[in-house]
Coordinates of N, CA and C in Angstrom, one line a residue:
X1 N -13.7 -3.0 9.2 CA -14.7 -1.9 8.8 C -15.9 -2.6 8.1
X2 N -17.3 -2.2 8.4 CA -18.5 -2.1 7.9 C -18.8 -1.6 7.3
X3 N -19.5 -1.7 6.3 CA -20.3 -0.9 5.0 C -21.8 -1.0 4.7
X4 N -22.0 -0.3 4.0 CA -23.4 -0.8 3.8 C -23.4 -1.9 2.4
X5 N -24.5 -2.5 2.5 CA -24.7 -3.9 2.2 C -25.5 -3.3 0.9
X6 N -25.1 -4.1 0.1 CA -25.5 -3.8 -1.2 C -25.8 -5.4 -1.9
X7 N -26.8 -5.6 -2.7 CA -27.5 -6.7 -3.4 C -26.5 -7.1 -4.1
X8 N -26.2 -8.5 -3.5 CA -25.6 -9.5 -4.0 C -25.1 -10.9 -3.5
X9 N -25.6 -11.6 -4.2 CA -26.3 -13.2 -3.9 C -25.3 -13.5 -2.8
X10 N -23.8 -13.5 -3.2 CA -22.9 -14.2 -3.6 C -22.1 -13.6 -2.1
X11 N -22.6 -12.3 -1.8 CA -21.4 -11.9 -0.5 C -21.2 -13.0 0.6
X12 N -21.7 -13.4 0.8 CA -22.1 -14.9 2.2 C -20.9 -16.2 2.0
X13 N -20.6 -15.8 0.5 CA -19.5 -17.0 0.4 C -18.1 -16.2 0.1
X14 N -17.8 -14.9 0.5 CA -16.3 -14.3 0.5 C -15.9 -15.2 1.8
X15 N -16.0 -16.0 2.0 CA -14.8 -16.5 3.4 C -14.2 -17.5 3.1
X16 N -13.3 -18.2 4.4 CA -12.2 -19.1 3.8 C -11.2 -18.8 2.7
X17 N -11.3 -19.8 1.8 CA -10.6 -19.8 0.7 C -11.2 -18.9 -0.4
X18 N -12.5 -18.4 0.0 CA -13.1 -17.7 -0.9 C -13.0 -16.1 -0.4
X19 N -12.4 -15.8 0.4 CA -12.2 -14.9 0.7 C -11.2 -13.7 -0.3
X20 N -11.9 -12.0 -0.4 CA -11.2 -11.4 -1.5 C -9.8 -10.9 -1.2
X21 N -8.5 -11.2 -1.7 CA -7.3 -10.8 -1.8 C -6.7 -9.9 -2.6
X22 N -6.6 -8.5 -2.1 CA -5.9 -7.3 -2.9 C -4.3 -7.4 -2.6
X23 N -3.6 -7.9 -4.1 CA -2.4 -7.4 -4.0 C -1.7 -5.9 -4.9
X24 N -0.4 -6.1 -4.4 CA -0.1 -5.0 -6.0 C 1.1 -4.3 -5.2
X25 N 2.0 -3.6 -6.0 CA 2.7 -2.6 -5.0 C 2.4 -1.6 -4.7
X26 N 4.0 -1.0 -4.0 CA 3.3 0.7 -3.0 C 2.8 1.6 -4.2
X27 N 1.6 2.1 -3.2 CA 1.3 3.4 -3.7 C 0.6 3.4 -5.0
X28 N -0.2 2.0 -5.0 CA -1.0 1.8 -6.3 C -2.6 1.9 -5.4
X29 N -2.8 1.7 -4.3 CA -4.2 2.3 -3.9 C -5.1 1.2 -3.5
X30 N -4.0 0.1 -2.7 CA -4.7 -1.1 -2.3 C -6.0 -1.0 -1.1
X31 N -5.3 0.2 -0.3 CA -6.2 -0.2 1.3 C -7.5 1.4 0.6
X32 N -7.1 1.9 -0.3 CA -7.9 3.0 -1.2 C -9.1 1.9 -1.5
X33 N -8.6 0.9 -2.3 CA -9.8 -0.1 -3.2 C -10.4 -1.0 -1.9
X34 N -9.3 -1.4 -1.2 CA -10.0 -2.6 -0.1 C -11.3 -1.9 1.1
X35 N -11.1 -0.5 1.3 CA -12.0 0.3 1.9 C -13.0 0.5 1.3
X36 N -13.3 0.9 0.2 CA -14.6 1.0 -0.8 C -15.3 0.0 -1.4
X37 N -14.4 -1.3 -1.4 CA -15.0 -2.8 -1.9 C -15.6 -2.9 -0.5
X38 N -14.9 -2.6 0.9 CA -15.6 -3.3 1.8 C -17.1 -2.4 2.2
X39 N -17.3 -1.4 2.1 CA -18.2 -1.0 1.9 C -19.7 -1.0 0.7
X40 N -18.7 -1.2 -0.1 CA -20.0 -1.8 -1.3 C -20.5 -2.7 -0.9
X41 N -19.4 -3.9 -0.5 CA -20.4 -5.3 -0.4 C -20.7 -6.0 1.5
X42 N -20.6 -4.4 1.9 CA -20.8 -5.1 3.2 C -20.1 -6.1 4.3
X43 N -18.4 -5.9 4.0 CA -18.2 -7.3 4.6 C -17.1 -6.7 5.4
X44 N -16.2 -7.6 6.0 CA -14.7 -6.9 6.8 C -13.6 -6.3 5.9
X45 N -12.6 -5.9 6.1 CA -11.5 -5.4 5.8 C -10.2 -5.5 6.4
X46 N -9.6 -6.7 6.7 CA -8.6 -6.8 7.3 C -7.2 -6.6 6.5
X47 N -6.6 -5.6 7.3 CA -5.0 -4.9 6.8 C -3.7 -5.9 7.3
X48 N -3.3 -6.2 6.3 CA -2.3 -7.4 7.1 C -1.0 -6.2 7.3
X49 N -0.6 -5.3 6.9 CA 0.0 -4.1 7.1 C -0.2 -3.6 9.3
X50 N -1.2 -3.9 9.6 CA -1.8 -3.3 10.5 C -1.4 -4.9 11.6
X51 N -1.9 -5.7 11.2 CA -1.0 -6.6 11.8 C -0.2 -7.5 12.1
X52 N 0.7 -6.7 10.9 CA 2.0 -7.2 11.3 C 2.7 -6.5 12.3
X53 N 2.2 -5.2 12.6 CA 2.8 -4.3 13.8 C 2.9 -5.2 14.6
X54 N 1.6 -6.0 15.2 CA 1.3 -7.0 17.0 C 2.2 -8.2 16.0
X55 N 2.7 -8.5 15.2 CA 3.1 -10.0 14.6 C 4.6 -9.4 14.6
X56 N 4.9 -8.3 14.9 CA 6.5 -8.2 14.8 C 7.5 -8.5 13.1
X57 N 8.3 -8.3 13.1 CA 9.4 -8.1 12.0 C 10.4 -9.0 11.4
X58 N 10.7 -9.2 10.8 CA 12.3 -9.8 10.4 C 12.2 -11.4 10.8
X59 N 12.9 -11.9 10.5 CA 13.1 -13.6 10.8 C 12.0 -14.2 10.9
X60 N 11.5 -14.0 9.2 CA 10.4 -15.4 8.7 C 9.2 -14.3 9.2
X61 N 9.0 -13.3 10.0 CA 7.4 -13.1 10.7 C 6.5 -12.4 10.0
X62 N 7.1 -12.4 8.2 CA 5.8 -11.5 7.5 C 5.3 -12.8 6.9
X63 N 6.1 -14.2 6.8 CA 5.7 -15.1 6.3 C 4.8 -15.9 7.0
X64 N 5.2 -15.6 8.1 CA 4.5 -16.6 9.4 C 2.9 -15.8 9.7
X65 N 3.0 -14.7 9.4 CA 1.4 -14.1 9.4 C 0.7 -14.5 7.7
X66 N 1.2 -14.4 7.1 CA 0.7 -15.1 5.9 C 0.3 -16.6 5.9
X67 N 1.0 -17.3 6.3 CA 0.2 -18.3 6.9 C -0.4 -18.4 7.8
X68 N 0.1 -17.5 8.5 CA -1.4 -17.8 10.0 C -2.9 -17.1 9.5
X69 N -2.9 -15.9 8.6 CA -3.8 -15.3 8.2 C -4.6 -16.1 6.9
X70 N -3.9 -17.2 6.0 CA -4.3 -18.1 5.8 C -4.9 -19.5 6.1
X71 N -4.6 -19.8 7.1 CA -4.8 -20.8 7.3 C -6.2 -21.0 8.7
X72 N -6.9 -22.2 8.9 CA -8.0 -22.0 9.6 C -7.8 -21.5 11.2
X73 N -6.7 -21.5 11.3 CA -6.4 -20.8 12.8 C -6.5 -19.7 13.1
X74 N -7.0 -18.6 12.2 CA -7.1 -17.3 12.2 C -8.2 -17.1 12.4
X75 N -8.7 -16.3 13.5 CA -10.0 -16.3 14.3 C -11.1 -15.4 12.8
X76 N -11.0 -15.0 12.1 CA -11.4 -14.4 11.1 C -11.5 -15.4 9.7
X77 N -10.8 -16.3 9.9 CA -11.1 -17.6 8.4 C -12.3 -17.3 8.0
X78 N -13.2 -17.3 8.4 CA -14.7 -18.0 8.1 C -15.8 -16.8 8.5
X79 N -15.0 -15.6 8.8 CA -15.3 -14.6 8.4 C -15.1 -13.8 6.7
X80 N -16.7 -13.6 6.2 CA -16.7 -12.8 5.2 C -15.9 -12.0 5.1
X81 N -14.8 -11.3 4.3 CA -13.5 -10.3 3.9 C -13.1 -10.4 3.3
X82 N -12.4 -9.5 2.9 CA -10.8 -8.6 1.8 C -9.8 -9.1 2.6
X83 N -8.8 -9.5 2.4 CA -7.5 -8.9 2.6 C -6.5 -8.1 2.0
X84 N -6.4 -7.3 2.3 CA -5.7 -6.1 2.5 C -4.0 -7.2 2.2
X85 N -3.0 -7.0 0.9 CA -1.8 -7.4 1.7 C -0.9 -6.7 1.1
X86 N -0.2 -6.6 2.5 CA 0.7 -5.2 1.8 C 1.6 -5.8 1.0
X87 N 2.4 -4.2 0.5 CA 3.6 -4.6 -0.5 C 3.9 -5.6 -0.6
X88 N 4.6 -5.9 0.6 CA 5.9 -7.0 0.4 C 5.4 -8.5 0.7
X89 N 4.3 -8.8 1.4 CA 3.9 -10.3 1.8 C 4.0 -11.3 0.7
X90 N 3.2 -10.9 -0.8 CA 3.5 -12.2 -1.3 C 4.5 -11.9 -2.1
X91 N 5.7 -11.3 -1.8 CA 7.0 -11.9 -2.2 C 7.6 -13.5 -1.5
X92 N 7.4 -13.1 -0.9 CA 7.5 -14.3 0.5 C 7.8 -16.2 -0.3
X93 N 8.7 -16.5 0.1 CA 8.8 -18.1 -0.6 C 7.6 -18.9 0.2
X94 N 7.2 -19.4 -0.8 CA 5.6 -20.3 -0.2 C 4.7 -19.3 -0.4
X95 N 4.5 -18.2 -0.3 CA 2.9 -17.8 -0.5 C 2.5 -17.7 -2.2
X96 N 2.8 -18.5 -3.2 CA 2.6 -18.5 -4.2 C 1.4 -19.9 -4.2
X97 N 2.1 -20.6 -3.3 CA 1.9 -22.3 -3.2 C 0.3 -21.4 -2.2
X98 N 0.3 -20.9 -1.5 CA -0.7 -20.9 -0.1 C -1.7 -20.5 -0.8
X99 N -1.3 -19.4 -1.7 CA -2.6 -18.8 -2.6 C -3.2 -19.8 -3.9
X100 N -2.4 -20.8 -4.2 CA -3.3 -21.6 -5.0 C -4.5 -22.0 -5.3
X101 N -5.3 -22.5 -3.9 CA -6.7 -22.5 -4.0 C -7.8 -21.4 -3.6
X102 N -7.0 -20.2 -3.8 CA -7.5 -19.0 -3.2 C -8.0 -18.0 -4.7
X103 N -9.3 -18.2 -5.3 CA -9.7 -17.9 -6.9 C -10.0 -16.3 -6.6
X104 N -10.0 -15.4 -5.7 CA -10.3 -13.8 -5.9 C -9.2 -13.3 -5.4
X105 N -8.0 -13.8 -5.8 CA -6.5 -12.6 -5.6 C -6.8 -11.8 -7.2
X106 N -6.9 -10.2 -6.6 CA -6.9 -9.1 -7.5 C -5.5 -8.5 -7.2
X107 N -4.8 -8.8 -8.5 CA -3.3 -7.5 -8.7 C -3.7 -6.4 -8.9
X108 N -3.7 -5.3 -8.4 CA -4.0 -4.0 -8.9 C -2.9 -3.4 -9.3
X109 N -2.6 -2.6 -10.3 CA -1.8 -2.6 -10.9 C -2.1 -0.7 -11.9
X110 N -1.1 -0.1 -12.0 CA -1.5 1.1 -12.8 C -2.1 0.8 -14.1
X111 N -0.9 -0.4 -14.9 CA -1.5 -0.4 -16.1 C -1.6 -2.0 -16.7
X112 N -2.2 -2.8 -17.4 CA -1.4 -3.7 -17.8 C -0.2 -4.0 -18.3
X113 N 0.3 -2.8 -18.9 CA 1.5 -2.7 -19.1 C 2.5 -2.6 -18.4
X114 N 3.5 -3.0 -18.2 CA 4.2 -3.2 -17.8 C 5.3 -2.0 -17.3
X115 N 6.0 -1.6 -19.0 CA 6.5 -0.5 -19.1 C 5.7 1.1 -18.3
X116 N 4.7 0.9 -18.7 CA 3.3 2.2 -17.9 C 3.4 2.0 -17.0
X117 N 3.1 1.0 -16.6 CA 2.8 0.7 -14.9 C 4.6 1.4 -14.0
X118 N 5.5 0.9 -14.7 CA 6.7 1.5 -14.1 C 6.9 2.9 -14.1
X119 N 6.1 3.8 -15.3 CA 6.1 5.1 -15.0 C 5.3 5.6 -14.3
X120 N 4.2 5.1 -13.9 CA 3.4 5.6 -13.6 C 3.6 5.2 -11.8
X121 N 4.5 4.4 -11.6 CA 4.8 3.9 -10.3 C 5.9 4.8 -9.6
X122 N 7.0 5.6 -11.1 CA 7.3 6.1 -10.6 C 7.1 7.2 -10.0
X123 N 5.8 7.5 -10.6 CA 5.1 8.8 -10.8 C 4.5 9.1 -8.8
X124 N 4.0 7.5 -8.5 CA 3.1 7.7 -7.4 C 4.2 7.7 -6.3
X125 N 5.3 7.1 -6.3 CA 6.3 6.7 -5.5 C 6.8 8.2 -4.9
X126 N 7.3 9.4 -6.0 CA 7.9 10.6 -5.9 C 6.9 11.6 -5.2
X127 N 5.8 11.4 -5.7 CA 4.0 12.2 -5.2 C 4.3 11.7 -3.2
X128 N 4.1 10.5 -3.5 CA 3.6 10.1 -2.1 C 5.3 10.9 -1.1
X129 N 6.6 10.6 -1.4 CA 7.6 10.9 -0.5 C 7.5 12.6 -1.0
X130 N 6.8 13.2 -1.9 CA 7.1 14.6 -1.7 C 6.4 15.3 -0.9
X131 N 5.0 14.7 -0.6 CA 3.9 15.0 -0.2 C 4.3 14.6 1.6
X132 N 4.8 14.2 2.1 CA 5.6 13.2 3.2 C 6.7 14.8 3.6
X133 N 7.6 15.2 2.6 CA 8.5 16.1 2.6 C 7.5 17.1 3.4
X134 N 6.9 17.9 2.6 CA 5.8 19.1 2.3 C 5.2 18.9 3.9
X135 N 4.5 17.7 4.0 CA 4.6 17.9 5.9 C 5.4 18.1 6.8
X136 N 6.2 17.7 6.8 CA 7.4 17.8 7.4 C 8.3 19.5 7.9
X137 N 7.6 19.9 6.4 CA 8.5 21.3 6.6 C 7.1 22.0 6.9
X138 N 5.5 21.7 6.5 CA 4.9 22.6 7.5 C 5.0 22.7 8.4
X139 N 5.4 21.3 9.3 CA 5.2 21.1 10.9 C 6.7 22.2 11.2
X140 N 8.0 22.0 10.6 CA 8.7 22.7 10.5 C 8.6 24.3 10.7
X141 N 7.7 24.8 9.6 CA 7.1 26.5 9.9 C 6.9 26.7 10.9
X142 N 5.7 25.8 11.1 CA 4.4 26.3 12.1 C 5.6 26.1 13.7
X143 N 6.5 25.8 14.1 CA 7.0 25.5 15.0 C 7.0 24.8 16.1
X144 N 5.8 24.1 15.5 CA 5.9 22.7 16.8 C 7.5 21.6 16.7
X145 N 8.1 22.2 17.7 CA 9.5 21.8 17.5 C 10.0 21.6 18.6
X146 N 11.5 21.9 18.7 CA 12.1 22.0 19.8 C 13.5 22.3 19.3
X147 N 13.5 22.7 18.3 CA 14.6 23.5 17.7 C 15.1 25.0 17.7
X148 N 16.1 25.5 17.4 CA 16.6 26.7 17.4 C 15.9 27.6 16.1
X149 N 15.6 28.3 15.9 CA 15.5 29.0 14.5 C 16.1 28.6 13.2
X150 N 17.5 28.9 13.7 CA 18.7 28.5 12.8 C 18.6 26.8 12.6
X151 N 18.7 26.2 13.4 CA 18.2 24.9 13.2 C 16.8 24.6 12.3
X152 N 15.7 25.3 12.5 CA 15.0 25.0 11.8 C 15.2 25.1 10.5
X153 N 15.2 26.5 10.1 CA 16.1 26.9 8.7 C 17.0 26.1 8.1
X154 N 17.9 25.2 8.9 CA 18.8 24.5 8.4 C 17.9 22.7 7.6
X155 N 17.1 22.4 8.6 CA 16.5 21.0 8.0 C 15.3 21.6 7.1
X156 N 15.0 23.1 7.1 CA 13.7 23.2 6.0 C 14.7 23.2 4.4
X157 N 15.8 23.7 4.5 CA 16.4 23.8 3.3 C 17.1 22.4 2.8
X158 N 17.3 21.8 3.9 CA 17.7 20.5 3.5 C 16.8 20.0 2.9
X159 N 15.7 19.5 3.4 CA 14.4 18.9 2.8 C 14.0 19.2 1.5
X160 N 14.1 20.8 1.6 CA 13.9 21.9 0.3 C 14.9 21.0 -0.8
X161 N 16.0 20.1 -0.4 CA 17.1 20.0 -1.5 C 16.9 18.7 -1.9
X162 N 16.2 17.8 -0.8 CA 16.2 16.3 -1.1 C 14.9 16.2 -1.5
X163 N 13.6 17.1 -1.7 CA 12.6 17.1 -2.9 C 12.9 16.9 -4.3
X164 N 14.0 17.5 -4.5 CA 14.1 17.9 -5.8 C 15.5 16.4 -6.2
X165 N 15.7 15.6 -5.3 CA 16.0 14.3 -5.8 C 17.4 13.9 -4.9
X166 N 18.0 14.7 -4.0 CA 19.0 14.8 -3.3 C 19.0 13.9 -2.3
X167 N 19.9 13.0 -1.7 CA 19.7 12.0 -0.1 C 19.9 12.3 1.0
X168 N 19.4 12.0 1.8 CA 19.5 12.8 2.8 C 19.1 12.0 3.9
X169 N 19.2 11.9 5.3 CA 18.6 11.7 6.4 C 17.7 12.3 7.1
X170 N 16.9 12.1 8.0 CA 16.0 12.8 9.0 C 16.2 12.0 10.0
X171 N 16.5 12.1 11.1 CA 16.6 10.9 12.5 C 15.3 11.2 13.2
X172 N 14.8 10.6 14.1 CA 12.8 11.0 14.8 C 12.9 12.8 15.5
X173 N 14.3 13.1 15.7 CA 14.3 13.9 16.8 C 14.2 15.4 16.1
X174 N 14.5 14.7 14.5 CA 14.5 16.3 13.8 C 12.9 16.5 13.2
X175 N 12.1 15.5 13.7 CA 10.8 16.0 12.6 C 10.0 17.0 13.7
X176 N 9.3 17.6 13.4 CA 7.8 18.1 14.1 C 7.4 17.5 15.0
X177 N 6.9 18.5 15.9 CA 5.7 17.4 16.8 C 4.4 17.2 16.6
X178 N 4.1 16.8 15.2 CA 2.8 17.4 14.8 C 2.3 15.7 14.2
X179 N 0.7 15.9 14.3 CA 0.0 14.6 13.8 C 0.8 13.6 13.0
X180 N 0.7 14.2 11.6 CA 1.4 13.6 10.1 C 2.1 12.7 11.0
X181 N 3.2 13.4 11.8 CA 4.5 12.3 12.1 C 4.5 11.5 13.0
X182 N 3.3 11.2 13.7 CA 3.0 10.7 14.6 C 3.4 8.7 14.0
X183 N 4.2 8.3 14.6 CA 4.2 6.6 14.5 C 5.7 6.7 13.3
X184 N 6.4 8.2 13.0 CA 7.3 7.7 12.2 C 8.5 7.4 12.7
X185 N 10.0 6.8 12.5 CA 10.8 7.1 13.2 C 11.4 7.7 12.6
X186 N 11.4 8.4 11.7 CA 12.7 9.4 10.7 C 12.1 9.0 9.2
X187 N 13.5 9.5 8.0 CA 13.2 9.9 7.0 C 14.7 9.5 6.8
X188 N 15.0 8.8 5.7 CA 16.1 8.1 4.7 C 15.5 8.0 3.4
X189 N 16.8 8.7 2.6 CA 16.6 8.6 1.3 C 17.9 8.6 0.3
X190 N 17.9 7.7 -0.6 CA 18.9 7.9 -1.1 C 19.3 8.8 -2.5
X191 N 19.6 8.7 -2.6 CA 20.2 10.0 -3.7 C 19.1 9.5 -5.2
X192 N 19.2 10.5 -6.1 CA 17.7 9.9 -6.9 C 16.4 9.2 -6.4
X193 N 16.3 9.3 -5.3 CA 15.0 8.5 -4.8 C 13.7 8.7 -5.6
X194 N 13.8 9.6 -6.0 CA 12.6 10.6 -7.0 C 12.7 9.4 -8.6
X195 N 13.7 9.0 -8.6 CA 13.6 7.8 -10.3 C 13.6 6.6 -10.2
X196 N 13.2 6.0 -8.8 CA 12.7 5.0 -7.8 C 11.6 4.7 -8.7
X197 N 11.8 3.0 -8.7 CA 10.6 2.3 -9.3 C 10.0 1.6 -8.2
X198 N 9.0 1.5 -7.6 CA 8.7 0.4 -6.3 C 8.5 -0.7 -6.7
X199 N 9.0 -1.3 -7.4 CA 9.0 -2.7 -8.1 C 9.4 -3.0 -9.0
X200 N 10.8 -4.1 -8.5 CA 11.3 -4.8 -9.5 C 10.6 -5.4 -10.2
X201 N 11.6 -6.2 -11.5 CA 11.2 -6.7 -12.4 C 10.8 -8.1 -11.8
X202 N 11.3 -8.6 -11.1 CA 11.5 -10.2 -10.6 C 9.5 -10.2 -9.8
X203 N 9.8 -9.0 -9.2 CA 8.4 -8.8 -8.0 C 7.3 -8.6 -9.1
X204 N 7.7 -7.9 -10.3 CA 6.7 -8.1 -11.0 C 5.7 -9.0 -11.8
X205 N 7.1 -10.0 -11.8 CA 6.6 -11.5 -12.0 C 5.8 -12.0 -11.3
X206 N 6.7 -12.1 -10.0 CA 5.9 -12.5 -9.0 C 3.7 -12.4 -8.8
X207 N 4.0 -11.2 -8.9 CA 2.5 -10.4 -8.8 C 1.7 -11.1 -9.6
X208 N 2.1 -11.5 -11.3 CA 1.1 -11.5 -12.0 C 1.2 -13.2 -11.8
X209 N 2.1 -13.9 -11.3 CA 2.0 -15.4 -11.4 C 1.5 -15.4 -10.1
X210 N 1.3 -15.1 -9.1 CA -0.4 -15.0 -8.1 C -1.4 -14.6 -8.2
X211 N -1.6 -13.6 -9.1 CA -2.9 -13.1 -9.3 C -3.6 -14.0 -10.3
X212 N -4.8 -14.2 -9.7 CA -6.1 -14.4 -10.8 C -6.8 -13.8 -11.8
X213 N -6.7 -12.3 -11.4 CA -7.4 -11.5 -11.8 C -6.6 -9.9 -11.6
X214 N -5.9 -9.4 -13.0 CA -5.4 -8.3 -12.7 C -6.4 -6.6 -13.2
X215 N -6.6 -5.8 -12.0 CA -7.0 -4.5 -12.6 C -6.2 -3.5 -12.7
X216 N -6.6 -2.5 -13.9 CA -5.9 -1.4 -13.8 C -6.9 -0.3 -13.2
X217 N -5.7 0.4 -12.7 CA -6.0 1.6 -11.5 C -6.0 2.9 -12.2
X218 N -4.9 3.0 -13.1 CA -5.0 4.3 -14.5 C -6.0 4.0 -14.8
X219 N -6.5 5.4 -16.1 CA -7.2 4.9 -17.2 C -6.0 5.1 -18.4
X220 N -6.4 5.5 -20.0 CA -5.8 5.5 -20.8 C -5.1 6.8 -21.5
X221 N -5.7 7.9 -20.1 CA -5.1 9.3 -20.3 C -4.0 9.5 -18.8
X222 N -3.5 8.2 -18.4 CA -2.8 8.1 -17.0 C -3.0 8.9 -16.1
X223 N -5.0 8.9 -15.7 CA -5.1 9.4 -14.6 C -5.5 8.3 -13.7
X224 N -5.6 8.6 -12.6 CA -6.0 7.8 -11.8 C -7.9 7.4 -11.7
X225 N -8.4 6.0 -11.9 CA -9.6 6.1 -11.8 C -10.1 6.2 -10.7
X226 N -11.7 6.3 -10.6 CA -12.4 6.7 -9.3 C -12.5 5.0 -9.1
X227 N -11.6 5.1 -7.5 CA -12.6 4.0 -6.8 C -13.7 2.9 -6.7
X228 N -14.5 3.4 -7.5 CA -16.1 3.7 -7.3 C -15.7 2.4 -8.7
X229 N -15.1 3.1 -9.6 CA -15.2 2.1 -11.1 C -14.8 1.0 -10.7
X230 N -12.9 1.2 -9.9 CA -12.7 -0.1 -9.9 C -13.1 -0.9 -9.3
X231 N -13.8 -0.4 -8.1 CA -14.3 -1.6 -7.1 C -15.6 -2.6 -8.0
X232 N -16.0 -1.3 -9.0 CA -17.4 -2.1 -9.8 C -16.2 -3.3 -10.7
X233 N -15.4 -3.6 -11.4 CA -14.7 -4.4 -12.2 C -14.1 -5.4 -11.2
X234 N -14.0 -5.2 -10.2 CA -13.5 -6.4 -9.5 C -14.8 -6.8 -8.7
X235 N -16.3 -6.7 -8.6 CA -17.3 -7.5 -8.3 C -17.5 -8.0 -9.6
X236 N -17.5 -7.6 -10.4 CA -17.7 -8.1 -11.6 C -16.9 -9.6 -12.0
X237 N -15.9 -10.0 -11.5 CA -15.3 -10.7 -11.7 C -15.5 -12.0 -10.4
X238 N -16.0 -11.6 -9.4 CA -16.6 -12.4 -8.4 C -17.4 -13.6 -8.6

C-alpha cells in the first residue's frame, strides 16, 4: 500500500537493513499502526501474515519466510517499507540473531508494563473473539444458512453460552454464508477463553530482547491511542 508522502529527509533510506519492523502480540494493532505509518511516510507495507498463506505452514515455513523476507533474495529488500510481522514469527529460533543489525524493530505493546499490558491483552483478546461470536450469530439471524430453524436456534444459543466464557466448537459447515466468514474454517475455544492472555511470559521476553524501540498503544487512562499519535512517536525515533 501507498500513502501520501509526507516531508522527511530520511524516508529513501527505510530499506534493507534499514527497513521499519512492527512487532508485538495479537490484537495490539500492528497492521492498525503499519497502515497509517505507511501512509504518513509514503512507503510499502508488507504483511508477512499475508504471505505466509502462498509460503505455507508447519515444518520450519514461518521461519523460512523470515529469512527469506530478510535476507537480499526477497524481491522487495531494497525496497523502501514496514514489515508487518505477525504474532508468532519472531518467536522463531534465529530470528533474534537475523534481527540484530536491523536498528527500527518497534514492540508495540499496550503498556510498558508488563502486568497492564497482560490486562489489557486480556481485555483486547475477549473484545476481538466476542466481536467474531456477535458475527456469527448475525449471519445466523439474518439466515444466510442452510440450516433448519431448530438448528439455528440450537448454535445461536450455543454461541450465546461460549460468549460468556464456555468451550465450544464451530466446524466451517455450521457458520453463515455471509462475508465476515469468508476465509474461516470454524471456531474452537476452550473453556475460559475469555481469561486468555495472548502472551506468555517467556514470548514476552522474547519481544522486548528484539525490540529496539518499544511503544505503548494505551494511554494512562487504558484507552486505546489514536493511531495518528502513535505512528507520530515511532517517526520520532527514526
Amino acid at each position: 500500500m501507498m500513502g501520501i508522502i509526507t516531508e522527511n529527509k530520511k524516508t529513501s533510506d527505510y530499506k534493507g537493513t534499514n527497513r521499519i519492523i512492527l512487532i508485538g502480540p495479537p490484537t495490539v494493532g500492528k497492521s492498525t499502526v503499519a497502515e497509517e505509518l505507511s501512509n504518513q511516510l509514503g512507503i510499502e507495507y508488507v504483511k508477512l501474515d499475508k504471505l505466509q498463506e502462498k509460503f505455507g505452514y508447519g515444518a520450519g515455513k514461518e521461519f523460512e519466510l523470515v529469512q527469506y523476507v530478510l535476507s537480499a533474495d526477497f524481491k522487495k529488500y531494497n525496497t523502501t517499507s514496514i514489515l508487518d510481522f505477525g504474532g508468532g514469527h519472531v518467536y522463531n529460533q534465529g530470528v533474534k540473531e537475523l534481527l540484530n543489525d536491523y536498528p527500527n524493530v518497534f514492540l508495540l505493546m499496550p503498556s510498558q508494563d508488563s502486568q497492564k499490558s497482560d490486562e489489557l491483552l486480556r481485555k483486547g483478546n475477549t473484545e476481538r473473539w466476542t466481536e467474531f461470536m456477535d458475527q456469527i450469530i448475525q449471519g445466523l439471524k439474518s439466515g444466510k444458512h442452510k440450516h433448519t430453524k431448530e438448528k439455528e436456534l440450537e448454535l445461536i444459543n450455543k454461541l450465546e453460552r461460549m460468549r460468556q466464557g464456555e468451550g465450544g466448537k464451530f466446524d466451517k459447515e455450521d457458520l453463515p454464508d455471509t462475508p465476515e466468514m469468508e476465509g474461516w474454517g470454524g471456531l474452537n475455544m476452550d473453556k475460559d477463553w475469555n481469561k486468555f492472555v495472548p502472551l506468555s511470559k517467556e514470548e514476552d521476553v522474547k519481544n522486548r530482547d528484539i525490540a529496539k524501540h518499544i511503544i505503548s498503544v494505551y494511554d494512562k487512562n487504558d484507552e486505546r491511542r489514536d493511531k495518528k499519535e502513535i505512528v507520530k512517536d515511532i517517526i520520532k525515533l527514526l
